[in-house]
Coordinates of C-alpha atoms in Angstrom, one line a residue:
M213 CA -292.9 58.1 -74.6
S214 CA -291.3 57.6 -71.5
D215 CA -292.0 54.0 -71.2
V216 CA -290.5 53.8 -74.1
L217 CA -287.1 55.5 -73.2
G218 CA -287.1 53.7 -69.9
H219 CA -286.8 50.6 -72.0
L220 CA -283.9 52.1 -74.2
N221 CA -282.4 52.8 -70.8
R222 CA -282.1 49.4 -70.1
V223 CA -280.3 48.7 -73.1
P224 CA -276.7 48.7 -71.9
W225 CA -274.7 49.6 -74.8
L226 CA -277.3 52.7 -76.0
A227 CA -275.9 54.2 -72.6
G228 CA -274.2 56.9 -75.1
F229 CA -276.7 58.5 -76.3
T230 CA -278.1 61.7 -75.1
A231 CA -281.7 61.7 -73.7
A232 CA -282.2 64.2 -76.8
E233 CA -280.8 61.3 -79.0
L234 CA -283.2 58.7 -77.4
G235 CA -286.0 60.5 -77.7
R236 CA -286.1 60.6 -81.5
L237 CA -284.8 57.2 -81.7
S238 CA -287.9 56.3 -79.1
S239 CA -290.4 58.4 -81.8
G240 CA -289.9 55.4 -84.6
C241 CA -290.3 52.6 -82.0
V242 CA -293.7 50.5 -82.4
R243 CA -294.6 47.9 -79.3
R244 CA -296.0 44.7 -81.1
T245 CA -297.8 42.0 -79.0
L246 CA -297.5 38.6 -80.4
R247 CA -300.3 35.3 -80.1
R248 CA -298.9 32.2 -79.3
G249 CA -296.6 30.4 -82.0
Q250 CA -296.6 33.9 -84.2
V251 CA -293.9 34.4 -86.2
L252 CA -292.1 37.7 -86.0
F253 CA -289.2 37.0 -88.4
E254 CA -288.6 34.4 -91.0
E255 CA -285.0 32.5 -91.5
G256 CA -283.0 34.4 -94.2
R257 CA -285.3 37.2 -94.7
S258 CA -284.3 40.8 -94.3
Y259 CA -285.4 42.3 -91.2
D260 CA -284.6 46.1 -90.2
R261 CA -285.0 46.3 -86.3
L262 CA -284.1 45.6 -83.0
I263 CA -286.2 44.1 -81.2
L264 CA -286.6 44.2 -77.6
V265 CA -288.7 41.7 -75.5
L266 CA -290.6 43.1 -72.7
A267 CA -293.1 40.2 -71.9
G268 CA -293.2 36.5 -72.8
H269 CA -290.0 35.1 -75.0
L270 CA -289.1 34.8 -78.2
Q271 CA -288.1 31.1 -79.7
L272 CA -285.3 31.4 -82.3
H273 CA -285.6 28.5 -84.7
R274 CA -283.2 27.5 -87.4
R275 CA -284.0 24.8 -90.1
A276 CA -281.6 21.6 -89.9
G277 CA -282.6 19.8 -93.0
A278 CA -286.7 18.9 -93.3
R279 CA -286.2 19.7 -89.4
Q280 CA -286.6 23.2 -87.0
L281 CA -284.2 23.0 -84.7
R282 CA -284.9 25.5 -81.0
L283 CA -281.7 27.0 -80.4
R284 CA -282.4 29.4 -77.2
D285 CA -284.9 32.0 -76.3
V286 CA -284.8 35.3 -75.8
N287 CA -286.2 36.7 -72.3
P288 CA -287.4 40.1 -71.0
G289 CA -285.1 42.8 -71.1
Q290 CA -283.0 40.8 -73.7
H291 CA -283.0 42.0 -77.3
L292 CA -281.4 40.4 -80.3
G293 CA -281.3 41.9 -84.0
V294 CA -277.8 43.9 -83.9
S295 CA -276.7 41.9 -87.1
L296 CA -279.9 42.4 -88.6
V297 CA -279.6 46.3 -88.2
A298 CA -276.3 45.7 -89.4
G299 CA -277.4 44.4 -93.0
A300 CA -277.3 40.8 -92.6
L301 CA -280.6 38.2 -93.2
A302 CA -281.7 37.0 -90.7
G303 CA -280.3 33.3 -89.5
V304 CA -283.6 32.3 -87.6
T305 CA -287.0 32.5 -87.5
A306 CA -287.8 34.0 -84.4
K307 CA -291.1 33.4 -83.0
A308 CA -293.2 33.7 -79.7
G309 CA -293.5 31.3 -77.4
E310 CA -296.2 29.4 -75.2
A311 CA -297.6 32.8 -74.2
D312 CA -298.2 36.1 -75.6
T313 CA -295.3 37.9 -76.1
V314 CA -294.8 42.1 -75.7
V315 CA -291.7 43.5 -77.6
L316 CA -290.4 47.0 -78.4
L317 CA -289.0 47.2 -82.6
I318 CA -286.7 50.0 -82.7
P319 CA -286.5 51.0 -86.3
G320 CA -282.9 50.2 -87.9
P321 CA -282.3 53.3 -90.2
E322 CA -282.6 55.8 -87.2
L323 CA -280.2 53.3 -85.0
R324 CA -277.9 52.9 -88.0
E325 CA -277.6 56.9 -87.9
L326 CA -276.8 57.8 -84.4
L327 CA -273.9 54.6 -83.9
A328 CA -272.5 56.6 -87.3
R329 CA -272.3 59.9 -85.0
R330 CA -271.7 57.8 -81.5
P331 CA -268.7 55.2 -82.2
Q332 CA -267.9 54.3 -78.9
A333 CA -271.9 53.2 -78.9
A334 CA -271.6 50.8 -81.7
L335 CA -268.3 49.7 -80.5
A336 CA -270.5 48.5 -77.4
A337 CA -272.6 47.1 -79.9
I338 CA -270.2 44.7 -81.0
G339 CA -268.8 44.1 -77.5
E340 CA -272.4 42.7 -77.0
L341 CA -272.1 40.2 -79.9
G342 CA -268.8 39.1 -78.8
R343 CA -270.5 38.1 -75.3
L344 CA -273.3 35.9 -77.2
V345 CA -270.8 34.6 -79.0
E346 CA -269.4 32.9 -75.9
L347 CA -272.8 32.4 -74.3
L348 CA -273.2 30.5 -77.2
T349 CA -270.1 28.9 -77.1
E350 CA -270.8 27.8 -73.5
E351 CA -274.4 26.3 -74.5
L352 CA -272.2 24.0 -77.7
V353 CA -269.8 22.8 -74.6
E354 CA -272.5 22.3 -72.4
A355 CA -274.5 20.1 -75.3
R356 CA -271.0 17.8 -75.7
T357 CA -269.9 17.1 -72.3
A358 CA -272.5 17.8 -69.7
S359 CA -275.5 15.3 -68.9
L360 CA -279.3 15.8 -70.1
S361 CA -280.0 16.5 -66.2
D362 CA -277.4 19.1 -65.6
R363 CA -278.1 20.9 -69.5
L364 CA -281.7 20.7 -68.4
L365 CA -281.7 22.2 -65.4
R366 CA -278.8 25.2 -66.5
H367 CA -281.5 25.9 -69.5
L368 CA -284.7 26.4 -66.6
V369 CA -282.0 28.8 -64.6
R370 CA -281.3 30.6 -67.7
L371 CA -285.2 30.6 -68.6
A372 CA -286.2 31.6 -64.8
G373 CA -283.8 34.7 -65.0
A374 CA -284.4 36.2 -61.3
R375 CA -287.9 34.1 -60.8
R376 CA -288.9 30.8 -59.0
E377 CA -290.8 29.6 -61.6
V378 CA -291.2 29.4 -65.6
A379 CA -294.2 28.5 -67.2
V380 CA -292.9 25.4 -70.0
T381 CA -293.9 22.1 -71.9
Q382 CA -291.7 19.3 -71.6
Q383 CA -291.9 19.5 -75.3
A384 CA -290.5 22.8 -75.4
L385 CA -287.9 22.0 -73.2
A386 CA -286.8 18.9 -75.2
D387 CA -287.0 21.3 -78.6
A388 CA -284.3 23.1 -76.7
I389 CA -281.9 21.0 -75.4
G390 CA -282.0 18.6 -78.3
A391 CA -283.4 15.6 -76.6
S392 CA -287.1 13.8 -76.9
R393 CA -289.9 14.6 -74.6
E394 CA -289.3 11.0 -72.9
R395 CA -285.2 11.4 -72.3
V396 CA -286.5 15.0 -70.6
N397 CA -289.4 13.4 -68.7
G398 CA -286.9 11.0 -67.1
A399 CA -284.6 13.8 -66.7
L400 CA -287.3 16.1 -64.8
G401 CA -287.5 12.8 -62.6
T402 CA -284.5 13.0 -61.7
L403 CA -283.6 16.6 -60.8
E404 CA -286.9 16.4 -58.8
A405 CA -285.9 13.6 -56.7
A406 CA -282.9 15.1 -56.3
G407 CA -284.7 18.3 -55.2
R408 CA -283.3 20.5 -58.1
V409 CA -286.6 21.2 -59.4
R410 CA -290.6 21.0 -58.6
R411 CA -292.7 20.0 -61.5
H412 CA -296.5 21.8 -62.0
R413 CA -299.0 21.7 -64.3
G414 CA -297.4 23.4 -67.4
R415 CA -294.4 24.8 -65.1
V416 CA -291.7 24.1 -63.2
E417 CA -290.1 25.7 -60.0
V418 CA -286.5 25.7 -59.9
R419 CA -285.2 25.2 -56.5
G420 CA -281.2 25.4 -57.1

């Protein structure tokens, strides 16, 4: 239980809850391991939980006609599902990435009950959604204005976080930034020649 409490305390907008309230919330949490490519929830369905990624990463996909577009990744320490807990249907499909992914599932009913008692925490959750909108807006601007190499480098930096390397395939990178695998291979070559990245088998080292 203390391990679960530690994870909950790392979600900034849950900081307004008391230790007793977090304790009650943690009692309904479930840790789940998803195998590579396993779907957690599907677009258009209800999923009444907040999801905190503990290890690996979740890929978020959305249908576009006959295609599945990879929109973004949710990495360790990040969470998603504030809108799901608020009652919205899933606008994306979430599934494990290239490696097994561990998530903590936080129950929606218990979380809503606490938020009803703690309006400041509810406002903080709304602020979190606002920051996500800002991030998605930045990514949209990048997609329209930045070169493929710049977009790829920024995506790699986001994936790597505090690490120097990220385990990812070229096809996964292509899906994430909306380019062909061949173009991503060329962009990686350009970045490597400039000393910004170094390619290894199944992973990329980010150098700046």
